[in-house]
Amino acid sequence: MRNRLIAATAASLLTLMATAAGGASEAPIPTSAAVGPAAMPAEIEPIAAPFDMATPVRPEFAQRIVTLGEDGALAPDAPVTARLQRLIDETSAAGGGTIVAPAGKWHVGRLILRSHVNLHLAAGAELHFSGQIEDYLPPVFTRYEGLEIMGLGGLIYAHRAEHFAITGRGLLVGPESGPVREARRGLSDQLVDPASPVEDRVFDGQQGRHYFRPYFITLVDCRDALIEGVSLRRGVMWNIVPIMCDGVVVRGVTIDSRGVVNGDGVDVESSRNVLVEYCAVNTGDDCYVLKAGRNADGVRTGRPVENVVFRRNLATGGIGGVTCGSETAGGIRRVHVHDCVFDDVKYALYFKTRRPRGGGGEQLSVERVRFTARDHAIFFDMLGSTMFVGELANRLPPRALTPLTPYYRDVTIRQVDGACGGYAVKVKGIPESPATRVEISDAQITAAGALHLSDASEFSLLDSAIETQAPTCLLQNCRQTLLRHVTVTSPAEQRCSLAADDSSLAGLLMQQCRPPRSQWRTTPIGQAR
């Protein structure tokens, strides 16, 4: 197995090298018919990534099979939380097996998954979760928006479990109403004291204490987990969130959280060796997400997200198709995204952080992505909004470097094809920590605007074509910018223009571009309109 993995990884690296040298044919960018649950093969295919990552092995379970309801009649619409939890606990204690939720509507509160148990939802099975806080007590250890707390955890929760699964073709449904949906939002930075012991950070809604909305499926410090085939609907917060886990596979899952504020799809947080494939997401926020803890609390724990592959996934609505951050404190590294389709998202590829976030992202690779984006196609936003970080969102003046200064570096994006309503590429770096060594190649983008680069170092756009209504490139505080074999066209045949400061102009190299640099109208940045 390991030799096969090494061979597959080496083959992937050789393919990338040969393609960069112009010596290999390109694999086609998939259409929506080739991604998502309907296209999923029965078995997990070998991993091919530009880093060493073993192909996951599907967990096997003891032959013991227990079906919910077979041990006695259940009253219609009565909660089955206690009975289902007892089956999970007893099966785990007996060495493991499969718990089957048969077809029907089952009302539950928080379920806690255990080691060596497969919770299987048969076709037609629906687990409907309570909206009452008391059904998610006592508080459990978790993270909320990258901060460690004692809280409601998740509608489904696991802590330090291993070799377990949620499978089947059933449906998980969040509460339509109730206090669990109604917690005040945007208060985590103000309410969570990073200097206090985690056990004292209790947010359970009791005795006047605040509470935070639980994630849908929360896995904390778990190993060898599989989530396959199920559908999630109407979650109250982020949907599938492995936190500080090792060895997680999410495949063939359908998530619908349209209209849910912060309704992220799959958020891989401070976890390693994670595969997310053949999923379909339509969300009220980011679709496929990487996070690594927040601010000083995330720096303290120092848990990166690393060795993650997203492949053959579909998004049909949301903010970021794939999003890194903004919680970057532990570091996001060795991530490979390939063969995905992102339709009707705000940004196809979204890299974000903020000055106090800490950490950053590096060794990130993306290839073969098709998209339609309402705003920018590729967007690096390292400053954020004054709504969240106040004056730190202001670009100037440059700040001193601190342990909480974030970074993005060594990002490779190739073979992307689509249309967007904003810039083809927009980079908002930080003056004291510019976005560094971002290389985009083989991009075919129809956009409202061409390039907007601010505080970028060693940025490259290669072998690409941009068709735009506004053929303008803006460069601000950029160093060593390379455009090679880039074609910029306008349906109205407008003249291309370049707005830049002196240092950005001095560091700009345009090779074999159309039009050539001599035909661009150049405007000093202070006179740009």
Coordinates of C-alpha atoms in Angstrom, one line a residue:
M1 CA 0.0 0.0 0.0
R2 CA 2.7 2.5 0.9
N3 CA 4.7 1.7 -2.2
R4 CA 1.6 2.3 -4.3
L5 CA 1.1 5.6 -2.5
I6 CA 4.6 6.7 -3.1
A7 CA 4.4 5.8 -6.8
A8 CA 1.1 7.7 -7.2
T9 CA 2.5 10.7 -5.4
A10 CA 5.7 10.6 -7.5
A11 CA 3.6 10.3 -10.7
S12 CA 1.5 13.4 -9.7
L13 CA 4.7 15.4 -9.1
L14 CA 6.2 14.3 -12.4
T15 CA 2.9 15.3 -14.2
L16 CA 3.0 18.7 -12.6
M17 CA 6.7 19.2 -13.5
A18 CA 6.2 18.0 -17.1
T19 CA 3.1 20.2 -17.6
A20 CA 5.0 23.3 -16.3
A21 CA 7.7 22.5 -18.8
G22 CA 5.1 22.2 -21.6
G23 CA 5.8 18.5 -22.1
A24 CA 2.5 16.9 -21.0
S25 CA -1.1 17.1 -22.1
E26 CA -3.6 18.7 -19.7
A27 CA -6.3 16.7 -18.0
P28 CA -9.7 18.3 -18.8
I29 CA -11.4 20.5 -16.3
P30 CA -14.5 18.6 -15.1
T31 CA -18.1 19.6 -15.7
S32 CA -20.8 19.4 -13.0
A33 CA -21.8 15.9 -14.3
A34 CA -18.3 14.5 -13.2
V35 CA -18.4 15.8 -9.7
G36 CA -20.7 15.5 -6.6
P37 CA -22.4 12.5 -5.1
A38 CA -23.9 11.2 -8.3
A39 CA -20.5 10.7 -9.8
M40 CA -18.9 9.0 -6.7
P41 CA -17.3 5.6 -7.2
A42 CA -17.9 2.9 -4.6
E43 CA -14.3 2.8 -3.4
I44 CA -11.9 5.5 -2.4
E45 CA -9.5 6.1 -5.2
P46 CA -5.7 6.6 -4.6
I47 CA -4.6 10.1 -3.5
A48 CA -2.5 12.0 -6.0
A49 CA -1.2 15.2 -4.3
P50 CA 2.1 17.2 -4.4
F51 CA 2.8 15.9 -0.8
D52 CA 2.9 12.6 0.9
M53 CA -0.5 11.5 2.1
A54 CA -1.7 7.9 2.4
T55 CA -4.9 6.9 0.7
P56 CA -7.6 6.4 3.4
V57 CA -8.9 3.0 4.1
R58 CA -12.7 2.5 4.6
P59 CA -13.3 1.4 8.3
E60 CA -14.7 -2.0 8.9
F61 CA -17.0 -2.8 11.7
A62 CA -18.0 -5.9 13.8
Q63 CA -20.9 -7.9 12.4
R64 CA -23.2 -6.8 15.2
I65 CA -26.2 -4.9 13.7
V66 CA -28.8 -3.3 15.9
T67 CA -31.9 -1.5 14.5
L68 CA -33.5 1.4 16.3
G69 CA -37.0 0.4 17.4
E70 CA -36.5 -3.4 17.2
D71 CA -36.4 -3.7 20.9
G72 CA -39.9 -2.3 21.5
A73 CA -42.7 0.0 20.2
L74 CA -41.9 3.7 20.0
A75 CA -44.6 6.3 20.4
P76 CA -45.1 8.5 17.3
D77 CA -43.1 11.7 17.4
A78 CA -41.6 10.9 20.8
P79 CA -37.9 11.7 21.2
V80 CA -35.7 8.7 20.8
T81 CA -32.5 10.4 21.9
A82 CA -32.0 8.3 25.1
R83 CA -32.7 5.0 23.3
L84 CA -30.5 5.7 20.3
Q85 CA -27.7 6.9 22.6
R86 CA -28.0 3.8 24.7
L87 CA -27.6 1.6 21.5
I88 CA -24.5 3.6 20.5
D89 CA -22.9 3.3 23.9
E90 CA -23.7 -0.4 24.4
T91 CA -22.6 -1.3 20.9
S92 CA -19.3 0.5 21.4
A93 CA -18.7 -1.2 24.8
A94 CA -19.4 -4.6 23.2
G95 CA -16.7 -4.1 20.6
G96 CA -18.5 -2.2 17.9
G97 CA -21.0 -2.7 15.1
T98 CA -23.7 -0.9 13.1
I99 CA -26.7 1.0 14.5
V100 CA -29.4 1.3 11.8
A101 CA -31.9 4.1 11.9
P102 CA -34.7 2.7 9.6
A103 CA -37.0 4.7 7.4
G104 CA -39.1 7.1 9.3
K105 CA -38.9 10.4 11.1
W106 CA -37.0 10.3 14.4
H107 CA -36.8 13.2 16.8
V108 CA -33.5 13.5 18.7
G109 CA -31.3 15.8 20.7
R110 CA -27.5 15.7 20.8
L111 CA -26.1 12.4 19.8
I112 CA -22.6 11.4 21.0
L113 CA -20.7 9.0 18.6
R114 CA -18.5 6.3 20.1
S115 CA -15.5 4.3 18.8
H116 CA -16.1 1.4 16.5
V117 CA -19.7 2.3 15.8
N118 CA -21.3 3.0 12.4
L119 CA -24.4 5.1 12.7
H120 CA -26.2 4.1 9.4
L121 CA -29.2 6.0 8.2
A122 CA -31.3 3.8 5.8
A123 CA -32.9 5.4 2.8
G124 CA -36.0 7.3 4.0
A125 CA -34.6 7.7 7.6
E126 CA -34.8 11.3 8.9
L127 CA -33.2 12.4 12.2
H128 CA -34.9 15.7 13.2
F129 CA -32.9 17.6 15.9
S130 CA -34.3 19.6 18.7
G131 CA -34.1 23.4 19.0
Q132 CA -34.0 23.4 22.8
I133 CA -30.8 24.1 24.7
E134 CA -31.5 21.5 27.3
D135 CA -31.2 18.8 24.7
Y136 CA -27.5 19.6 24.2
L137 CA -26.3 19.6 27.8
P138 CA -24.1 19.1 29.7
P139 CA -21.5 21.4 28.0
V140 CA -18.7 19.6 26.2
F141 CA -15.2 20.6 25.0
T142 CA -15.2 22.1 21.5
R143 CA -14.1 25.1 19.5
Y144 CA -16.4 27.9 18.4
E145 CA -15.0 30.0 15.5
G146 CA -11.5 28.8 16.4
L147 CA -11.7 29.5 20.1
E148 CA -11.7 26.6 22.7
I149 CA -14.7 26.6 24.9
M150 CA -17.1 24.4 26.8
G151 CA -20.3 24.6 24.8
L152 CA -23.2 22.8 23.2
G153 CA -20.8 21.0 20.9
G154 CA -22.8 19.7 17.9
L155 CA -26.1 18.2 17.0
I156 CA -23.9 15.1 16.5
Y157 CA -20.7 15.2 18.6
A158 CA -17.7 13.0 19.1
H159 CA -14.7 13.5 21.3
R160 CA -11.6 11.3 21.2
A161 CA -13.5 8.6 19.3
E162 CA -11.8 6.4 16.7
H163 CA -12.7 4.1 13.9
F164 CA -16.4 5.3 13.5
A165 CA -18.7 6.4 10.8
I166 CA -22.0 8.0 9.8
T167 CA -23.2 6.4 6.6
G168 CA -26.3 5.8 4.5
R169 CA -28.8 7.6 2.3
G170 CA -30.8 9.2 5.2
L171 CA -31.4 12.8 6.1
L172 CA -30.2 14.9 9.0
V173 CA -32.4 17.9 9.7
G174 CA -31.6 20.8 12.0
P175 CA -34.3 22.5 14.1
E176 CA -36.8 24.8 12.3
S177 CA -36.9 27.1 15.3
G178 CA -35.9 27.3 19.0
P179 CA -33.2 28.9 21.1
V180 CA -30.5 26.8 19.5
R181 CA -31.0 28.8 16.3
E182 CA -31.4 32.1 18.0
A183 CA -28.1 32.8 19.9
R184 CA -26.7 36.2 19.3
R185 CA -24.0 36.2 16.6
G186 CA -20.6 37.8 16.3
L187 CA -19.7 37.9 20.0
S188 CA -17.0 35.2 20.3
D189 CA -14.1 37.7 20.4
Q190 CA -15.8 39.8 23.0
L191 CA -17.0 36.9 25.2
V192 CA -14.3 34.3 25.2
D193 CA -11.3 35.3 27.4
P194 CA -8.2 33.7 25.9
A195 CA -6.4 34.2 29.2
S196 CA -8.8 32.1 31.1
P197 CA -8.6 28.3 31.5
V198 CA -10.7 26.4 28.9
E199 CA -12.7 24.7 31.6
D200 CA -13.9 28.1 32.8
R201 CA -15.1 29.1 29.4
V202 CA -18.6 27.7 29.8
F203 CA -21.2 28.8 27.3
D204 CA -24.3 26.7 27.9
G205 CA -27.2 29.1 28.2
Q206 CA -27.7 28.3 31.9
Q207 CA -27.9 30.7 34.8
G208 CA -27.7 33.7 32.5
R209 CA -24.6 32.5 30.7
H210 CA -24.3 33.1 26.9
Y211 CA -24.3 30.2 24.5
F212 CA -23.2 29.7 20.9
R213 CA -25.0 27.9 18.2
P214 CA -23.7 24.3 17.9
Y215 CA -22.3 22.9 14.7
F216 CA -24.2 20.1 12.9
I217 CA -21.5 17.3 13.1
T218 CA -18.6 18.2 15.4
L219 CA -15.7 15.8 15.7
V220 CA -13.0 16.8 18.3
D221 CA -9.7 15.1 18.6
C222 CA -10.9 12.0 16.8
R223 CA -9.2 9.4 14.5
D224 CA -10.2 7.4 11.5
A225 CA -13.7 8.8 10.9
L226 CA -15.9 8.4 7.8
I227 CA -19.0 10.4 6.9
E228 CA -20.5 9.1 3.7
G229 CA -23.7 9.4 1.7
V230 CA -25.9 11.3 4.1
S231 CA -27.7 14.6 3.5
L232 CA -27.7 17.5 5.9
R233 CA -30.4 20.2 5.8
R234 CA -31.1 23.3 7.8
G235 CA -28.1 23.3 10.1
V236 CA -27.9 26.2 12.6
M237 CA -24.2 27.0 12.1
W238 CA -21.2 25.3 10.3
N239 CA -22.2 21.8 9.1
I240 CA -19.4 19.2 9.2
V241 CA -16.4 20.3 11.3
P242 CA -13.5 17.9 12.2
I243 CA -11.5 19.7 14.8
M244 CA -8.0 18.6 15.7
C245 CA -8.6 15.2 14.1
D246 CA -6.4 12.8 12.2
G247 CA -7.7 10.7 9.4
V248 CA -11.2 11.9 8.3
V249 CA -13.0 11.1 5.1
V250 CA -16.1 13.0 4.0
R251 CA -17.5 11.7 0.7
G252 CA -20.8 11.8 -1.2
V253 CA -22.4 14.1 1.3
T254 CA -25.1 16.7 0.3
I255 CA -25.4 19.9 2.4
D256 CA -28.2 22.4 2.0
S257 CA -27.9 25.4 4.4
R258 CA -29.3 28.1 2.2
G259 CA -30.4 31.1 4.2
V260 CA -28.4 30.1 7.3
V261 CA -26.0 32.8 8.5
N262 CA -22.6 31.2 9.0
G263 CA -23.9 28.0 7.4
D264 CA -20.5 26.8 6.1
G265 CA -20.4 23.4 4.4
V266 CA -17.4 21.4 5.4
D267 CA -14.9 23.1 7.7
V268 CA -11.6 21.3 8.2
E269 CA -10.2 22.8 11.4
S270 CA -6.7 22.1 12.8
S271 CA -6.9 18.5 11.4
R272 CA -4.6 16.4 9.3
N273 CA -4.9 13.7 6.7
V274 CA -8.4 14.6 5.6
L275 CA -10.1 13.8 2.3
V276 CA -13.3 15.5 1.2
E277 CA -14.6 14.2 -2.1
Y278 CA -17.7 14.0 -4.3
C279 CA -19.8 16.2 -2.0
A280 CA -22.4 18.8 -3.0
V281 CA -22.9 22.0 -1.1
N282 CA -25.3 24.9 -1.3
T283 CA -24.7 27.1 1.6
G284 CA -25.4 30.5 3.2
D285 CA -21.6 31.0 3.6
D286 CA -18.4 29.3 2.6
C287 CA -18.6 25.9 1.0
Y288 CA -15.3 24.0 1.5
V289 CA -13.2 25.6 4.2
L290 CA -9.8 25.3 6.0
K291 CA -9.3 26.8 9.4
A292 CA -6.6 26.5 12.1
G293 CA -7.7 28.3 15.2
R294 CA -8.1 32.0 16.0
N295 CA -5.9 34.8 17.3
A296 CA -3.8 34.2 20.4
D297 CA -5.9 31.2 21.4
G298 CA -5.0 29.5 18.1
V299 CA -1.4 30.4 18.4
R300 CA -1.3 28.9 21.9
T301 CA -2.6 25.6 20.8
G302 CA -0.5 25.6 17.6
R303 CA -2.5 23.0 15.8
P304 CA -2.2 23.3 12.0
V305 CA -4.5 22.0 9.3
E306 CA -2.3 19.9 7.0
N307 CA -2.4 17.2 4.4
V308 CA -5.9 17.9 3.1
V309 CA -7.4 17.0 -0.3
F310 CA -10.6 18.3 -1.7
R311 CA -11.5 16.6 -5.0
R312 CA -14.5 16.2 -7.3
N313 CA -16.7 18.4 -5.2
L314 CA -19.6 20.6 -6.3
A315 CA -20.9 23.9 -4.9
T316 CA -24.1 25.4 -6.2
G317 CA -24.2 28.5 -4.0
G318 CA -22.3 30.2 -1.2
I319 CA -19.5 32.7 -0.5
G320 CA -16.2 30.9 -1.1
G321 CA -16.0 27.8 -3.3
V322 CA -12.9 26.9 -1.4
T323 CA -11.9 29.2 1.4
C324 CA -8.8 29.4 3.6
G325 CA -9.3 31.2 6.8
S326 CA -9.9 33.6 8.2
E327 CA -9.0 31.6 11.3
T328 CA -5.3 30.8 10.4
A329 CA -3.5 30.9 13.7
G330 CA -2.1 27.3 13.7
G331 CA -1.2 27.4 10.0
I332 CA -2.8 26.0 6.9
R333 CA -0.4 24.0 4.8
R334 CA -0.1 21.1 2.3
V335 CA -3.6 21.4 0.8
H336 CA -4.5 20.2 -2.6
V337 CA -7.8 21.1 -4.3
H338 CA -8.5 19.6 -7.7
D339 CA -11.3 18.7 -10.2
C340 CA -14.1 20.7 -8.6
V341 CA -17.0 22.8 -9.9
F342 CA -18.1 25.9 -8.1
D343 CA -21.3 27.5 -9.5
D344 CA -23.0 30.7 -8.2
V345 CA -20.5 31.4 -5.4
K346 CA -19.3 34.9 -4.5
Y347 CA -15.6 33.9 -4.9
A348 CA -14.3 30.8 -6.5
L349 CA -11.0 30.7 -4.5
Y350 CA -11.0 32.7 -1.4
F351 CA -7.9 33.2 0.9
K352 CA -8.6 35.4 3.9
T353 CA -7.1 36.3 7.2
R354 CA -6.7 39.5 9.3
R355 CA -3.9 41.2 11.2
P356 CA -4.7 39.7 14.6
R357 CA -5.4 36.2 13.3
G358 CA -1.8 34.8 13.4
G359 CA -0.4 31.9 11.4
G360 CA -1.3 31.8 7.7
G361 CA -1.4 29.6 4.7
E362 CA 1.4 28.0 2.6
Q363 CA 2.0 25.1 0.2
L364 CA -1.5 25.4 -1.2
S365 CA -2.2 24.0 -4.6
V366 CA -5.3 24.2 -6.8
E367 CA -5.9 22.7 -10.2
R368 CA -8.7 22.0 -12.6
V369 CA -11.5 24.1 -11.2
R370 CA -14.6 25.4 -13.2
F371 CA -16.6 28.2 -11.7
T372 CA -19.1 31.0 -11.9
A373 CA -18.5 33.7 -9.3
R374 CA -20.7 36.7 -8.5
D375 CA -17.6 38.7 -7.4
H376 CA -13.9 38.0 -7.8
A377 CA -12.7 34.7 -9.2
I378 CA -9.5 34.5 -7.1
F379 CA -9.5 36.7 -4.0
F380 CA -6.8 37.2 -1.3
D381 CA -8.2 39.4 1.5
M382 CA -5.6 39.7 4.3
L383 CA -7.0 42.9 5.9
G384 CA -10.6 42.0 6.6
S385 CA -13.3 44.5 7.7
T386 CA -13.3 47.3 10.3
M387 CA -16.5 45.7 11.5
F388 CA -14.4 42.8 13.0
V389 CA -11.0 44.2 13.6
G390 CA -11.5 48.0 13.7
E391 CA -8.6 50.1 12.5
L392 CA -6.4 47.1 11.9
A393 CA -8.3 46.6 8.7
N394 CA -6.8 49.9 7.4
R395 CA -4.0 49.1 5.1
L396 CA -1.8 52.0 6.3
P397 CA 0.2 52.6 8.3
P398 CA 2.3 49.4 8.1
R399 CA 2.4 47.7 11.5
A400 CA 5.3 46.1 13.3
L401 CA 5.5 42.3 12.8
T402 CA 4.2 40.3 15.8
P403 CA 3.3 36.7 16.5
L404 CA -0.2 37.5 15.3
T405 CA 0.9 38.9 11.9
P406 CA -0.6 36.4 9.3
Y407 CA 0.9 35.4 6.0
Y408 CA 0.0 33.7 2.7
R409 CA 2.8 32.3 0.6
D410 CA 3.6 29.6 -1.9
V411 CA 0.2 29.3 -3.5
T412 CA -0.1 27.6 -6.9
I413 CA -3.3 27.8 -9.0
R414 CA -3.5 26.2 -12.4
Q415 CA -6.2 25.3 -15.0
V416 CA -9.1 27.3 -13.8
D417 CA -11.9 28.3 -16.1
G418 CA -14.9 30.5 -15.5
A419 CA -16.7 33.8 -15.3
C420 CA -17.0 36.3 -12.5
G421 CA -18.6 39.7 -11.8
G422 CA -15.5 41.2 -10.2
Y423 CA -11.8 41.0 -10.8
A424 CA -10.2 37.9 -12.3
V425 CA -7.6 38.2 -9.5
K426 CA -7.7 40.6 -6.6
V427 CA -5.0 40.6 -3.9
K428 CA -5.3 42.6 -0.7
G429 CA -2.1 41.8 1.1
I430 CA -0.7 43.5 4.2
P431 CA 2.1 46.0 3.7
E432 CA 4.2 44.3 6.4
S433 CA 3.3 40.8 5.2
P434 CA 2.5 40.8 1.5
A435 CA 1.0 37.8 -0.3
T436 CA 4.1 36.1 -1.5
R437 CA 4.9 33.6 -4.3
V438 CA 1.4 33.3 -5.7
E439 CA 1.5 31.6 -9.2
I440 CA -1.5 31.4 -11.4
S441 CA -1.3 29.6 -14.7
D442 CA -3.5 28.3 -17.5
A443 CA -6.4 30.4 -16.4
Q444 CA -9.3 31.3 -18.7
I445 CA -11.5 33.9 -17.0
T446 CA -14.2 36.3 -18.2
A447 CA -14.4 39.1 -15.7
A448 CA -15.7 42.6 -15.1
G449 CA -12.1 43.6 -14.2
A450 CA -8.6 42.2 -14.9
L451 CA -6.1 42.5 -12.0
H452 CA -6.0 44.4 -8.8
L453 CA -2.9 43.6 -6.8
S454 CA -2.0 45.4 -3.5
D455 CA 0.9 44.4 -1.3
A456 CA 2.0 41.3 -3.3
S457 CA 5.5 39.9 -3.7
E458 CA 6.6 37.5 -6.5
F459 CA 3.2 37.3 -8.1
S460 CA 3.1 35.4 -11.4
L461 CA 0.3 35.1 -14.0
L462 CA 1.3 32.7 -16.8
D463 CA -0.2 31.3 -19.9
S464 CA -3.6 32.8 -19.2
A465 CA -6.4 34.8 -20.9
I466 CA -8.7 37.4 -19.4
E467 CA -11.6 38.8 -21.2
T468 CA -12.9 41.9 -19.4
Q469 CA -15.1 44.9 -19.7
A470 CA -12.5 47.0 -17.9
P471 CA -9.0 45.9 -19.1
T472 CA -7.2 47.6 -16.2
C473 CA -4.4 46.2 -14.1
L474 CA -3.7 48.0 -10.8
L475 CA -0.5 47.4 -8.9
Q476 CA 0.2 48.9 -5.5
N477 CA 3.3 48.1 -3.4
C478 CA 4.0 45.0 -5.5
R479 CA 7.5 43.5 -5.9
Q480 CA 8.6 41.2 -8.7
T481 CA 5.4 40.8 -10.7
L482 CA 5.6 38.6 -13.7
L483 CA 3.0 38.4 -16.5
R484 CA 4.0 35.9 -19.2
H485 CA 2.0 34.7 -22.2
V486 CA -1.0 36.6 -20.9
T487 CA -3.8 37.9 -23.2
V488 CA -6.2 40.6 -22.1
T489 CA -9.1 41.4 -24.3
S490 CA -12.1 43.6 -24.2
P491 CA -15.3 43.1 -26.2
A492 CA -15.4 46.9 -26.7
E493 CA -11.8 46.8 -27.8
Q494 CA -10.8 49.3 -25.2
R495 CA -7.2 50.1 -24.7
C496 CA -5.6 48.2 -21.8
S497 CA -4.4 50.4 -18.9
L498 CA -1.9 49.9 -16.1
A499 CA -2.2 51.9 -12.9
A500 CA 0.8 51.5 -10.6
D501 CA 3.2 53.2 -8.3
D502 CA 6.8 53.6 -9.2
S503 CA 8.1 50.6 -7.3
S504 CA 5.5 48.3 -8.7
L505 CA 6.3 49.5 -12.3
A506 CA 10.0 48.9 -11.7
G507 CA 9.3 45.4 -10.5
L508 CA 6.9 44.5 -13.4
L509 CA 8.0 42.1 -16.1
M510 CA 5.7 41.4 -19.0
Q511 CA 6.8 38.7 -21.5
Q512 CA 5.1 37.8 -24.7
C513 CA 1.8 39.3 -23.6
R514 CA -1.0 40.5 -25.8
P515 CA -1.2 43.4 -26.1
P516 CA 2.5 44.0 -25.3
R517 CA 3.4 46.4 -22.5
S518 CA 4.3 49.2 -25.0
Q519 CA 0.6 49.4 -26.0
W520 CA -0.8 49.7 -22.5
R521 CA -1.7 53.2 -21.2
T522 CA 0.3 53.7 -18.0
T523 CA -1.1 55.9 -15.2
P524 CA 0.8 56.8 -12.0
I525 CA -1.1 55.4 -9.0
G526 CA -1.8 58.8 -7.6
Q527 CA -3.7 59.8 -10.8
A528 CA -5.6 56.5 -11.2
R529 CA -9.3 56.9 -11.6

